[in-house]
Coordinates of C-alpha atoms in Angstrom, one line a residue:
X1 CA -23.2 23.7 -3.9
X2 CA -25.1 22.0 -6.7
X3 CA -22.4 22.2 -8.8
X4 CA -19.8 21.0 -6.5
X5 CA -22.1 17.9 -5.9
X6 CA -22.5 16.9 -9.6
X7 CA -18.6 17.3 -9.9
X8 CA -18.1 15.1 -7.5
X9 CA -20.8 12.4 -8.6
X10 CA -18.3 12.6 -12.1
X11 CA -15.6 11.8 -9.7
X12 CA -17.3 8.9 -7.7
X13 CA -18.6 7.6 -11.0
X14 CA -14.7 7.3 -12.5
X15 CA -13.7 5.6 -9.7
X16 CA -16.7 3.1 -9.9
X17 CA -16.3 2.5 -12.9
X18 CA -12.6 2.2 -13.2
X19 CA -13.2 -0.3 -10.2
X20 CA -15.6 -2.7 -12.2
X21 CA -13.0 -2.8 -14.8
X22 CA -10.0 -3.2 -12.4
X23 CA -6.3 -3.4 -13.5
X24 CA -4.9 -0.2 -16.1
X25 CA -9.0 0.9 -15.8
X26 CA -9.0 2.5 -12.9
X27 CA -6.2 4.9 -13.2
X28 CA -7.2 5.2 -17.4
X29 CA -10.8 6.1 -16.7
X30 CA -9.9 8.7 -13.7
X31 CA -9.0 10.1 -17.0
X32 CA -12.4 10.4 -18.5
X33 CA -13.3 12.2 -15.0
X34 CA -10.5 14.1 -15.0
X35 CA -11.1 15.7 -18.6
X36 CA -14.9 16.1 -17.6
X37 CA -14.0 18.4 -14.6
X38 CA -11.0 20.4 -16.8
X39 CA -12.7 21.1 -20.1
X40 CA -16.9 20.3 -19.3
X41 CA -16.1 22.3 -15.8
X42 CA -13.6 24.8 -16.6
X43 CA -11.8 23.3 -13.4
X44 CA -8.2 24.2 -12.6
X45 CA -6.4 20.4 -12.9
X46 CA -4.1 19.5 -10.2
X47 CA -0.5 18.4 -10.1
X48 CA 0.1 14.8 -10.7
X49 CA 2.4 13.3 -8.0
X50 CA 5.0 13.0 -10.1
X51 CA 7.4 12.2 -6.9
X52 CA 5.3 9.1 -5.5
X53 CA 5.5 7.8 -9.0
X54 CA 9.4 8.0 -9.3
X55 CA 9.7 5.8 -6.2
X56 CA 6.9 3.2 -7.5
X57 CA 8.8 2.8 -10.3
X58 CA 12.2 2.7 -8.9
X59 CA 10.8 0.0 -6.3
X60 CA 9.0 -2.3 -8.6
X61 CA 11.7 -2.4 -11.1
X62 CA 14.7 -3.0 -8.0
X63 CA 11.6 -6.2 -6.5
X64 CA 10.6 -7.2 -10.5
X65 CA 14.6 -7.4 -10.6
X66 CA 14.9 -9.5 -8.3
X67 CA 11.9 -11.6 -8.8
X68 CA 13.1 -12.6 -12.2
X69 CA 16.9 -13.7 -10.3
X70 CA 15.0 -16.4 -8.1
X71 CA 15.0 -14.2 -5.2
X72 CA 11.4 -14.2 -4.6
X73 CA 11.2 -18.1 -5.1
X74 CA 14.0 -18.6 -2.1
X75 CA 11.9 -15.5 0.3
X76 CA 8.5 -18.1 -0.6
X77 CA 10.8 -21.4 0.3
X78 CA 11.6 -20.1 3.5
X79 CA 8.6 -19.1 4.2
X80 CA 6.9 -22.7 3.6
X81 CA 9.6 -24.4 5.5
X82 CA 8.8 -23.0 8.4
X83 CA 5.2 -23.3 8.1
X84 CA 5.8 -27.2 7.6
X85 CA 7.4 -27.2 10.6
X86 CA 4.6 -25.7 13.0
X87 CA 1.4 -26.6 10.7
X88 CA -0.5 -26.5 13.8
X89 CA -0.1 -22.8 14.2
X90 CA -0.7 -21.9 10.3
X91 CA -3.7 -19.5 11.6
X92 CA -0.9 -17.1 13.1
X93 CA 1.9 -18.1 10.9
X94 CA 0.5 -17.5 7.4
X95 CA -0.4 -14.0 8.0
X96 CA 3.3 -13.5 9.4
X97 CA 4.4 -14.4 6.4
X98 CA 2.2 -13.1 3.8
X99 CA 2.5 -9.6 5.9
X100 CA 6.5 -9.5 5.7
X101 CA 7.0 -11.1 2.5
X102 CA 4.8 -7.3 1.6
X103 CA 7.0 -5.5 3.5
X104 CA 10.5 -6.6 2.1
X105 CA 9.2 -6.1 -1.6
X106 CA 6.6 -3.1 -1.2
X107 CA 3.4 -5.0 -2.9
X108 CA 1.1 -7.3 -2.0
X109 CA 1.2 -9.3 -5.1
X110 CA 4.3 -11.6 -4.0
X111 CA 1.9 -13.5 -2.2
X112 CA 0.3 -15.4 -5.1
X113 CA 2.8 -18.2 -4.9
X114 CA 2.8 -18.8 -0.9
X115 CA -1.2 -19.1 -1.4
X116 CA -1.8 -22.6 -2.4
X117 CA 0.7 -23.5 -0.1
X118 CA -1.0 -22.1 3.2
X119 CA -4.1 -24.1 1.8
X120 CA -2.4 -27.3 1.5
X121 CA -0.8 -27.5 4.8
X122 CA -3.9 -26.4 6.2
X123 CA -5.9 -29.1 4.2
X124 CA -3.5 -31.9 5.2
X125 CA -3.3 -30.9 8.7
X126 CA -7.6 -31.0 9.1
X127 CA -7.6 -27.1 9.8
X128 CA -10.1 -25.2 8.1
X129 CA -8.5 -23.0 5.3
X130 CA -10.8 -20.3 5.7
X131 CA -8.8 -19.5 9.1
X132 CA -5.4 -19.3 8.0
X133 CA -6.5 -18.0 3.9
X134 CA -8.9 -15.0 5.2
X135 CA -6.6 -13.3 7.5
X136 CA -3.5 -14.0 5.4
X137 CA -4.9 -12.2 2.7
X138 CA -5.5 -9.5 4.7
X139 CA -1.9 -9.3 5.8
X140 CA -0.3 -9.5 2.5
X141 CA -2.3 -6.4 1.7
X142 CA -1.4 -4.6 5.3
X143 CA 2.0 -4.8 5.0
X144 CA 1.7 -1.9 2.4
X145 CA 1.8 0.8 5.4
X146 CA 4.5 -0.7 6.8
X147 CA 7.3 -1.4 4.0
X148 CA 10.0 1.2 3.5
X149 CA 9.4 1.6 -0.1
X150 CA 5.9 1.1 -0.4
X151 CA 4.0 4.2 -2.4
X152 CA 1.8 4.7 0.4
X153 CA 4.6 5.4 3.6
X154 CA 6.6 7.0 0.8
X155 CA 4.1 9.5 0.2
X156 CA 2.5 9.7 4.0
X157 CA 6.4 11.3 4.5
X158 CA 7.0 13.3 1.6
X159 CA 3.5 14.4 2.1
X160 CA 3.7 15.2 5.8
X161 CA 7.4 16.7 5.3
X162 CA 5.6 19.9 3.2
X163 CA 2.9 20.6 5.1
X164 CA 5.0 21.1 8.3
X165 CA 5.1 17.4 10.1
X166 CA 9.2 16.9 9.5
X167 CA 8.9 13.2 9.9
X168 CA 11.2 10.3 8.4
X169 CA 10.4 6.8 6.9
X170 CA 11.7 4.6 10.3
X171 CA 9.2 7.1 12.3
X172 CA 6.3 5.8 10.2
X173 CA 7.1 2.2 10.7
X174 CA 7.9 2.5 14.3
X175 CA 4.3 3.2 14.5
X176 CA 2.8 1.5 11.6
X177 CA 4.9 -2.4 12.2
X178 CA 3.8 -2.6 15.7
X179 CA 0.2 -1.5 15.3
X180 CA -0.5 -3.5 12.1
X181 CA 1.0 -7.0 14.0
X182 CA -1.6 -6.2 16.8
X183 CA -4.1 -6.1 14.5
X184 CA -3.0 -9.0 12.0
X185 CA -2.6 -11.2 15.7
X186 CA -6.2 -10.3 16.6
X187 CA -7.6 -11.0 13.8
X188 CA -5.4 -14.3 13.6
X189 CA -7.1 -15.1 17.3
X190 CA -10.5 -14.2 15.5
X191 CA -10.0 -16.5 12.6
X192 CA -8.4 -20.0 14.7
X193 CA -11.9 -21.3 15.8
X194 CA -14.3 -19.7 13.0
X195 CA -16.3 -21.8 11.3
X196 CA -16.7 -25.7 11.6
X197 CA -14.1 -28.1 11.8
X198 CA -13.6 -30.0 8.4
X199 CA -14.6 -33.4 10.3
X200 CA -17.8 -31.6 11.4
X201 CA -18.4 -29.2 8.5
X202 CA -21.5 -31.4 6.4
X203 CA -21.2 -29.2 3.2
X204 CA -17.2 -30.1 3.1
X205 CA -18.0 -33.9 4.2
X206 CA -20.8 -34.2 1.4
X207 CA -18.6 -32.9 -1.5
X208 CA -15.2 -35.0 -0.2
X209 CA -17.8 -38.1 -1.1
X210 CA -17.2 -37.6 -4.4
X211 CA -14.3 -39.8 -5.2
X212 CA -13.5 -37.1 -7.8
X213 CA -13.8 -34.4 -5.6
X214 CA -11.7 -35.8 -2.7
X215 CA -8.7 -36.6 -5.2
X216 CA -9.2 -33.0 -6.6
X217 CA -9.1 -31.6 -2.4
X218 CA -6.3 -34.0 -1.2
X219 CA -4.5 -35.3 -3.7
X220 CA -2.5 -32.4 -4.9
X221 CA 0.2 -30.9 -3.2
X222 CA 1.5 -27.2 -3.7
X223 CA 4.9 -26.8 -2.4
X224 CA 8.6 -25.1 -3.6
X225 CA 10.5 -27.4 -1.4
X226 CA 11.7 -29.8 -4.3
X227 CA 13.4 -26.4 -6.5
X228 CA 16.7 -26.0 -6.0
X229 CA 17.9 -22.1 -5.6
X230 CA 21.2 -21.0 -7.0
X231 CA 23.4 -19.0 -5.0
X232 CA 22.6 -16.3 -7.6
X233 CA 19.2 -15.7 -6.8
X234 CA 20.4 -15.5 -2.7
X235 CA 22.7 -13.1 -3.7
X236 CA 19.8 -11.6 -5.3
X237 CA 18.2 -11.1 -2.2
X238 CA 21.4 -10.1 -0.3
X239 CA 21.4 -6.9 -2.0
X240 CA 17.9 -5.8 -2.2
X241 CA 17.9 -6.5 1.3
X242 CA 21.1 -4.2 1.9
X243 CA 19.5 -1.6 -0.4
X244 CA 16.8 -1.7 2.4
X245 CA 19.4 -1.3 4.9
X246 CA 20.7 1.5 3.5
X247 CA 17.6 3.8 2.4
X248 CA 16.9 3.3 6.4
X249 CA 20.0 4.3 7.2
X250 CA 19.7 7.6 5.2
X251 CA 16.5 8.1 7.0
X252 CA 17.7 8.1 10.4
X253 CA 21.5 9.5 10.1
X254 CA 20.2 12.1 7.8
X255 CA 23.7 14.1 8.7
X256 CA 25.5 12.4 6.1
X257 CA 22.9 13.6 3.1
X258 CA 24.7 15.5 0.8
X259 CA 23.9 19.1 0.8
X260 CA 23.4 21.6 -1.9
X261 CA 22.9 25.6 -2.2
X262 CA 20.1 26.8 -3.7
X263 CA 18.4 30.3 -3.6
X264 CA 15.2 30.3 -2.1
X265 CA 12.4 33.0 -1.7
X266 CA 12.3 35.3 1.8
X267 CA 8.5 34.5 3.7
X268 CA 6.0 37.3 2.8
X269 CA 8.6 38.8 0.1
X270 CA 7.2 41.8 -1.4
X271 CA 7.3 42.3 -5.2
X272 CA 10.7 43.3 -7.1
X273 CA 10.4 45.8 -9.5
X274 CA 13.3 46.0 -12.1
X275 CA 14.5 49.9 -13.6
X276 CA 12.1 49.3 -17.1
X277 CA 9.2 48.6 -15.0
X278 CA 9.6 44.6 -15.1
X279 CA 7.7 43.1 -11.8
X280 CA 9.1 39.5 -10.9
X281 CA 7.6 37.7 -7.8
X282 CA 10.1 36.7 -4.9
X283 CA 9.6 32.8 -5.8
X284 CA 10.3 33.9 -9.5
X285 CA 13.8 35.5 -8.7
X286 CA 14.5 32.4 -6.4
X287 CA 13.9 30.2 -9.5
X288 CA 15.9 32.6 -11.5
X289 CA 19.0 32.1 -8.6
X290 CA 18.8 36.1 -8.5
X291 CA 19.9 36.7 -5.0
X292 CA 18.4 40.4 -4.0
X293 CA 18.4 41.5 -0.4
X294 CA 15.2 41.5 1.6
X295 CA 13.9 38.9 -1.2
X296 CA 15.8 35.6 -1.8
X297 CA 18.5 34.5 0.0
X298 CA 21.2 31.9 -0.3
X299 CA 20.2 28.4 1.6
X300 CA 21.3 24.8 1.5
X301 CA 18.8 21.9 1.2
X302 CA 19.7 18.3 1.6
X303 CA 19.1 15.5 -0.8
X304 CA 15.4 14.3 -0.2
X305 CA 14.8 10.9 0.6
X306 CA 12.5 10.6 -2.6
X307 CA 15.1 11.1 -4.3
X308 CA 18.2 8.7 -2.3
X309 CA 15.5 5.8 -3.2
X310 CA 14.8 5.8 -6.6
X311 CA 18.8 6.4 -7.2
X312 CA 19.4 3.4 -4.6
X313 CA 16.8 0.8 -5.9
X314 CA 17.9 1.4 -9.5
X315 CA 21.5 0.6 -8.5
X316 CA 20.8 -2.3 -6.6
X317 CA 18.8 -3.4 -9.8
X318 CA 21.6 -2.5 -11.9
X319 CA 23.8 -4.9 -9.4
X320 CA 21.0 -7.9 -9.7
X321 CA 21.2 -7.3 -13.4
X322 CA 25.1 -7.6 -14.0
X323 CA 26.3 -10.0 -10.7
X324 CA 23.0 -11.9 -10.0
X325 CA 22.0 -13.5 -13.6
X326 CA 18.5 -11.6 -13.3
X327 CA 17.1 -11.1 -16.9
X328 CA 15.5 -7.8 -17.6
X329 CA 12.7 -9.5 -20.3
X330 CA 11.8 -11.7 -17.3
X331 CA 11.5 -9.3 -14.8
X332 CA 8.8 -7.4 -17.1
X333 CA 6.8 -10.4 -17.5
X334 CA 6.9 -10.8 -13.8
X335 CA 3.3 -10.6 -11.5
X336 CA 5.5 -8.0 -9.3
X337 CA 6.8 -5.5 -12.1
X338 CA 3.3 -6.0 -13.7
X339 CA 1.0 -5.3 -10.7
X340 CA 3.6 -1.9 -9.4
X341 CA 3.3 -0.6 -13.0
X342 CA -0.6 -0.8 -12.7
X343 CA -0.3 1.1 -9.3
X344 CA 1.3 3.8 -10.9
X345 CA -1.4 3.8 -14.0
X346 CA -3.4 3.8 -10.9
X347 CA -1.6 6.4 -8.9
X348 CA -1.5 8.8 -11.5
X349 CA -5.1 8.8 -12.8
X350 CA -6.7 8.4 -9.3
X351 CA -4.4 10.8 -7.5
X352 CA -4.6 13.3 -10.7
X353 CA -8.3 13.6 -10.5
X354 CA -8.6 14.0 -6.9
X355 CA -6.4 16.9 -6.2
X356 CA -8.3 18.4 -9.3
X357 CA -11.3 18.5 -7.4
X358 CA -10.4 19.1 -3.8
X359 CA -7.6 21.5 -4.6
X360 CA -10.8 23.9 -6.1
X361 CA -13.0 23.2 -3.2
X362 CA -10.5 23.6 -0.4
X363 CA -12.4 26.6 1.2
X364 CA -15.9 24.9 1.1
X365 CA -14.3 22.2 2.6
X366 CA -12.9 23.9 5.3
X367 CA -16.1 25.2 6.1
X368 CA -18.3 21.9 5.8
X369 CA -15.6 19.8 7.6
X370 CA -13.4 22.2 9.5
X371 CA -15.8 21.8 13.0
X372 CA -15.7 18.1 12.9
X373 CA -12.5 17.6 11.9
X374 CA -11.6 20.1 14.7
X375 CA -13.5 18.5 17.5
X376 CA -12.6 14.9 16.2
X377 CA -9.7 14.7 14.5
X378 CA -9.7 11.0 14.3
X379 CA -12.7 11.1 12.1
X380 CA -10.7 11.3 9.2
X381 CA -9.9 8.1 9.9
X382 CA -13.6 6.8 8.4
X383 CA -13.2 9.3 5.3
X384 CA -9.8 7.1 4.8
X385 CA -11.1 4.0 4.8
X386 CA -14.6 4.7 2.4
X387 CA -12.4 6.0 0.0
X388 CA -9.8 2.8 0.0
X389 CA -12.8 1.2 -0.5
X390 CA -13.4 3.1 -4.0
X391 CA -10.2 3.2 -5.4
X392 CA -8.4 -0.3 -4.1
X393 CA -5.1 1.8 -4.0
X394 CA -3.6 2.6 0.1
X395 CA -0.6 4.1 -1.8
X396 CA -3.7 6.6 -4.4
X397 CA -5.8 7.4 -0.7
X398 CA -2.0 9.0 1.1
X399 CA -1.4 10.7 -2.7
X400 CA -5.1 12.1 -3.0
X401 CA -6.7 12.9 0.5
X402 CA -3.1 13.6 3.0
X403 CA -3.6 17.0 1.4
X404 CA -7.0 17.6 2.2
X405 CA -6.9 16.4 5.8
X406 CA -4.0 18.9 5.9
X407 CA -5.6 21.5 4.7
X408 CA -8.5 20.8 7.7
X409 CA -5.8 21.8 10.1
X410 CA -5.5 18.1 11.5
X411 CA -2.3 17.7 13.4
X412 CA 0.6 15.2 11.3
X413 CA 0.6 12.9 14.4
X414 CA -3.5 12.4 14.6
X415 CA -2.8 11.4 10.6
X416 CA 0.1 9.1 11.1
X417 CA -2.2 7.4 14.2
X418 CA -4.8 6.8 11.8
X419 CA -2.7 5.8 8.4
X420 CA -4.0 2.1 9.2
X421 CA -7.2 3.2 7.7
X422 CA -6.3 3.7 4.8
X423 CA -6.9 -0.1 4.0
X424 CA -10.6 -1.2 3.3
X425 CA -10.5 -2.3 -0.2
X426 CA -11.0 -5.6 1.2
X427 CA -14.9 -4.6 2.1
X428 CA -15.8 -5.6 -1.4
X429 CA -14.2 -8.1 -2.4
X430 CA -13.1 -7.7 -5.8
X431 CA -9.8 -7.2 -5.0
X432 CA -7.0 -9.6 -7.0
X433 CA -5.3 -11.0 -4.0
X434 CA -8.7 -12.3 -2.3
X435 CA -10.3 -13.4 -5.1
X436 CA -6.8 -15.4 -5.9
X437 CA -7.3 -16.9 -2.4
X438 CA -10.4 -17.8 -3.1
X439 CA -9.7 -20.1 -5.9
X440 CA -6.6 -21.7 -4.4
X441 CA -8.9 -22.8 -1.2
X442 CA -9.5 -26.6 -3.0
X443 CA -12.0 -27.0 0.4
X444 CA -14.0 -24.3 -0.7
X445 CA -14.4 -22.6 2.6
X446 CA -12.7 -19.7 1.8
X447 CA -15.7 -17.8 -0.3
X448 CA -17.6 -15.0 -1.4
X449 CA -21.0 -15.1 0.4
X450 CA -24.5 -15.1 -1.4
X451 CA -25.1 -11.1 -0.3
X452 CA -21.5 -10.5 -1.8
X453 CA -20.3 -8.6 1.6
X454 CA -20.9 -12.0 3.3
X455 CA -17.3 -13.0 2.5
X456 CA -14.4 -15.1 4.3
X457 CA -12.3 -11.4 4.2
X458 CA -14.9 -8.9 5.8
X459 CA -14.4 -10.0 9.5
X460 CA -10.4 -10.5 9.7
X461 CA -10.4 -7.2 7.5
X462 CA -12.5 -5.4 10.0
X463 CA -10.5 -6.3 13.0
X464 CA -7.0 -5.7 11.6
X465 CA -8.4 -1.8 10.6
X466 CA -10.1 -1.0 14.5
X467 CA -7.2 -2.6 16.3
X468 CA -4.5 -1.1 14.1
X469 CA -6.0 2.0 14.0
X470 CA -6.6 2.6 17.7
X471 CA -3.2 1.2 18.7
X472 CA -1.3 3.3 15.9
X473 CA -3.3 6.3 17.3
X474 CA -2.4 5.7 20.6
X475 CA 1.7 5.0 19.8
X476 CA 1.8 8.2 17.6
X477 CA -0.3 10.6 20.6
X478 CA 2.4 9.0 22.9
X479 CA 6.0 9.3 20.9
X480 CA 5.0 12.7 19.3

């Protein structure tokens, strides 16, 4: 017990310290743990999850892609135009936007650009930023759980697909879309009368005395309304969108995957032993293709869905390349293929060094946390969300602890009813997207309190993650 307590102090402490760095850090120094716990402990390492990375990859290239077409720049238009139009209801709109704009491209970093925008309208229009900035931070980061090729719904299914819960993509976001909106709106009706008024707020009226300070406040004005998009960058976003369509469409016609044979290993095969004496396993004569009676037998698989993404997001970035004037050196220098290719760092290091540790302690912790679990299986939930907190990755919590709350015995729809959880990296807030916010609020109302958790983030965050997770739970008890 001792032991497994200081091994995972070595864990907690790579993940601390990867998060004071941030960026490439966190995944690089899971390294450092990871190397502590292989050669220091003699531990077994883990697999890597190699598959969640493919898609990451696949994704951020196909959105970076299209990024670098003027895609994104036409997505961030529309958005402004219509929150122009209705600037009185910026508290609910913002968060709308910010939390679909994450859902079309699978990362929360498109948001960067609509930002000071949402701040301006709300400046000009006498609303307090803090409402509509706070929450639609939160959104851009919530619409992770809910995008179709976002690491983190990509893994929950590839996940959830092995250990027994045959479940597809549009099953997770029939559950995930509508609880996360219900928490996005309340928090939204949280956040439209917090705080004072501008006119009445004596900290915002003493600093707007200063002439330079008012001219700094109001006399900007953030907007993309006055660039002119080709018709290249719409198509642009024509076919990501269709590549969208048609990774759903896979998902729920999954009669039209192509099929393969393959030879696969009987359940509880015994041992085959060969006329020398030779001993091969059952799994090893399925890998082999040796087809022996009683021991492997002939089967056909479909394509996985893992795979029909990364072959589709690739292609439609190979279409965006050669039809859409989308330059490949720009899309690398882009915040989208930059930030996805940190996930993966991320991903890999994080994800790496946790199924090192819990896949050697699987036993002690079905014994510590099997009777909880058992009794209240939504406790995970809380487990979830303190690690998201740590890592600042939803896509590195599905990767790293799915498995382990498998291995509890926790049923596949109690996990998909609490997947909203799996968001609370906004508890501290040292997360790029709020602290971006931040800085694009001229007002200064959006802030980061004097006790650090005293921040404009904590209480929208905190609403979206109890009302999403009760009202996911509750949708996923009643469909399965």
């Amino acid at each position: 017990m001792i032991l497994m307590i200081i091994e995972l102090l070595v864990v907690l402490l790579a993940l601390y310290v990867g998060s004071r760095y941030g960026s490439l850090a966190l995944g690089a120094i899971s390294g450092i743990g990871l190397a502590l716990l292989v050669f220091g402990f003699g531990m077994k390492p883990g697999s890597p999850p190699t598959d969640v990375i493919y898609i990451i990859i696949a994704a951020v290239t196909c959105a970076g892609i299209m990024q670098a077409s003027g895609g994104m720049d036409w997505l961030i238009q529309i958005a402004e135009k219509m929150l122009r139009k209705h600037p009185d209801r910026i508290t609910f709109l913002a968060p709308l936007c910010t939390f679909f704009l994450t859902v079309l491209v699978g990362t929360g970093h498109v948001v960067y650009t609509l930002m000071p925008i949402i701040c301006d309208i709300a400046i000009k229009k006498g609303i307090r930023p803090e409402r509509p900035c706070g929450v639609a931070s939160i959104a851009s980061q919530v619409g992770i759980t809910c995008s179709p090729i976002a690491a983190a719904v990509v893994a929950f299914v590839t996940i959830s697909n092995a250990n027994g819960f045959d479940i597809s993509i549009p099953q997770v976001l029939m559950v995930s879309i509508p609880a996360c909106l219900c928490g996005l709106m309340a928090a939204a009706t949280a956040s439209f009368h917090r705080g004072l008024d501008l006119d009445k707020d004596p900290e915002f009226q003493k600093r707007i005395q200063d002439p330079a300070q008012r001219e700094y406040i109001y006399g900007g004005s953030a907007t993309t309304l006055d660039k002119e998009i080709p018709q290249s960058a719409k198509n642009a976003v024509f076919v990501f969108l269709g590549a969208l369509i048609i990774i759903v469409l896979f998902a729920i016609f999954q009669d039209i995957l192509p099929e393969y044979s393959t030879v696969k290993a009987i359940k509880d095969a015994p041992d085959f032993t060969f006329s020398d004496g030779t001993v091969a396993s059952a799994a090893a004569l399925a890998k082999a293709k040796a087809v022996i009676p009683g021991i492997t037998e002939v089967s056909t698989v479909k394509l996985k869905m893992n795979v029909i993404i990364q072959i589709v997001m690739i292609t439609a970035a190979a279409i965006m390349i050669l039809f859409c004037k989308a330059s490949p050196q720009k899309a690398v220098r882009g915040a989208v293929w930059q930030s996805g290719m940190v996930a993966v760092v991320a991903i890999f290091g994080i994800a790496w060094l946790a199924d090192t540790y819990f896949s050697n302690y699987t036993d002690e912790m079905q014994t510590m946390l099997g009777d909880i679990v058992a009794k209240y299986n939504w406790s995970i939930a809380f487990v979830f969300f303190l690690v998201s907190v740590l890592i600042n990755s939803q896509g590195a919590v599905v990767v790293s602890m799915l498995p382990l709350a498998y291995s509890l015995g926790i049923p596949g729809p109690v996990l998909l009813g609490v997947l909203p959880s799996v968001y609370g990296y906004f508890f501290i807030p040292n997360y790029p997207s709020d602290i971006a916010t931040v800085n694009f609020d001229r007002s200064g109302t959006t802030a980061i309190g004097k006790y650090l958790l005293n921040h404009s983030f904590m209480m929208p965050g905190l609403i979206h993650v109890t009302v999403s997770t009760l009202v996911a739970y509750a949708l996923s008890m009643i469909i399965y």
